[in-house]
CSV table of C-alpha atoms in Angstrom, one decimal:
chain,number,residue,atom,x,y,z
A,1271,MET,CA,19.1,-17.8,-13.8
A,1272,THR,CA,15.2,-17.4,-13.4
A,1273,ILE,CA,13.6,-14.6,-15.0
A,1274,ALA,CA,11.5,-12.7,-12.3
A,1275,SER,CA,7.8,-11.9,-13.1
A,1276,ARG,CA,4.8,-10.9,-11.3
A,1277,VAL,CA,1.1,-10.7,-11.5
A,1278,LEU,CA,-0.5,-7.2,-11.3
A,1279,ARG,CA,-4.1,-6.0,-10.8
A,1280,HIS,CA,-5.9,-3.2,-12.7
A,1281,THR,CA,-9.3,-1.8,-12.5
A,1282,ILE,CA,-11.6,-0.9,-15.2
A,1283,PRO,CA,-14.7,1.1,-14.3
A,1284,VAL,CA,-18.3,0.0,-15.3
A,1285,ASP,CA,-19.2,3.3,-16.8
A,1286,ASP,CA,-20.2,2.9,-20.5
A,1287,ALA,CA,-16.9,4.5,-21.5
A,1288,TRP,CA,-13.7,3.5,-23.2
A,1289,HIS,CA,-10.6,3.4,-21.2
A,1290,ASP,CA,-7.0,3.6,-22.3
A,1291,MET,CA,-5.2,1.2,-20.1
A,1292,GLN,CA,-1.5,0.8,-19.8
A,1293,LEU,CA,-1.0,-2.9,-19.3
A,1294,PRO,CA,2.6,-4.3,-18.8
A,1295,GLY,CA,1.9,-7.8,-20.1
A,1296,PRO,CA,-0.9,-10.2,-21.2
A,1297,ILE,CA,-4.1,-10.4,-19.5
A,1298,VAL,CA,-4.3,-13.7,-17.5
A,1299,HIS,CA,-7.7,-13.2,-15.7
A,1300,VAL,CA,-10.8,-11.2,-15.4
A,1301,ALA,CA,-13.1,-10.9,-12.5
A,1302,THR,CA,-15.3,-8.7,-10.3
A,1303,ARG,CA,-15.9,-8.1,-6.6
A,1304,HIS,CA,-18.5,-5.4,-6.8
A,1305,PRO,CA,-21.0,-3.9,-9.6
A,1306,TYR,CA,-18.8,-0.7,-10.3
A,1307,ALA,CA,-15.6,-2.3,-11.7
A,1308,VAL,CA,-14.0,-5.3,-13.5
A,1309,GLU,CA,-10.4,-6.2,-12.6
A,1310,VAL,CA,-7.9,-7.8,-14.9
A,1311,TRP,CA,-4.7,-9.5,-13.9
A,1312,THR,CA,-1.6,-9.2,-16.1
A,1313,LEU,CA,1.7,-11.0,-16.1
A,1314,HIS,CA,4.6,-8.7,-16.1
A,1315,ALA,CA,8.3,-9.7,-16.6
A,1316,ASP,CA,10.5,-7.5,-14.2
A,1317,THR,CA,13.1,-7.8,-16.7
A,1318,GLN,CA,11.1,-5.7,-19.3
A,1319,PRO,CA,10.0,-2.7,-17.3
A,1320,ASP,CA,9.2,-0.5,-20.1
A,1321,THR,CA,6.9,-2.9,-22.1
A,1322,ALA,CA,3.5,-1.4,-21.4
A,1323,GLU,CA,1.1,-1.6,-24.0
A,1324,THR,CA,-1.9,0.9,-24.4
A,1325,ARG,CA,-5.2,-1.2,-24.9
A,1326,MET,CA,-8.7,0.3,-25.3
A,1327,LEU,CA,-11.0,-1.5,-22.9
A,1328,ARG,CA,-14.6,-1.2,-22.0
A,1329,VAL,CA,-17.1,-3.2,-19.9
A,1330,TYR,CA,-20.4,-4.1,-21.3
A,1331,GLY,CA,-23.3,-5.7,-19.4
A,1332,THR,CA,-25.2,-8.8,-20.7
A,1333,GLY,CA,-27.7,-7.6,-23.5
A,1334,GLN,CA,-26.1,-4.2,-23.9
A,1335,PRO,CA,-25.7,-3.2,-27.6
A,1336,ILE,CA,-22.1,-3.2,-29.0
A,1337,THR,CA,-21.9,-0.8,-32.0
A,1338,GLU,CA,-18.3,-1.0,-32.9
A,1339,PRO,CA,-15.6,-3.6,-33.6
A,1340,VAL,CA,-14.4,-5.4,-30.5
A,1341,ARG,CA,-12.6,-8.3,-29.4
A,1342,HIS,CA,-13.8,-10.2,-26.1
A,1343,ILE,CA,-11.2,-10.4,-23.5
A,1344,GLY,CA,-13.2,-12.2,-20.8
A,1345,THR,CA,-16.5,-12.3,-18.7
A,1346,ALA,CA,-16.7,-11.6,-15.0
A,1347,ILE,CA,-19.8,-12.6,-12.8
A,1348,MET,CA,-20.7,-10.8,-9.7
A,1349,PRO,CA,-20.8,-12.8,-6.6
A,1350,GLY,CA,-24.3,-14.0,-6.2
A,1351,GLY,CA,-24.7,-13.5,-10.1
A,1352,ALA,CA,-26.7,-10.2,-10.0
A,1353,PHE,CA,-24.5,-8.8,-12.7
A,1354,VAL,CA,-22.4,-10.5,-15.6
A,1355,TRP,CA,-19.9,-8.1,-17.0
A,1356,HIS,CA,-18.0,-8.7,-20.4
A,1357,LEU,CA,-14.7,-7.0,-20.9
A,1358,MET,CA,-14.1,-5.9,-24.6
A,1359,GLU,CA,-11.0,-4.4,-26.4
A,1360,ARG,CA,-11.5,-2.0,-29.3
A,1361,THR,CA,-10.2,-3.5,-32.5
A,1362,SER,CA,-10.3,-0.4,-34.8
């Protein structure tokens, strides 16, 4: 029997704030389509519907000071390259 899975999309605003995100699985990709949000895609196993994990995520722009412990999740480049966003997870 094959275990059913799906990829789900989640949006994190570009607003200089931390966001508690309920993510149902590991992040598999980070990208952006417009300057106001970064999107992440997560892999979710349908056989484990209640496995969401709360993660503290924030988007930083290139050159923006990072003043607390973080882990880099991914980088997203705006189409045309006008903005480059960096998705970070709070580690403390």
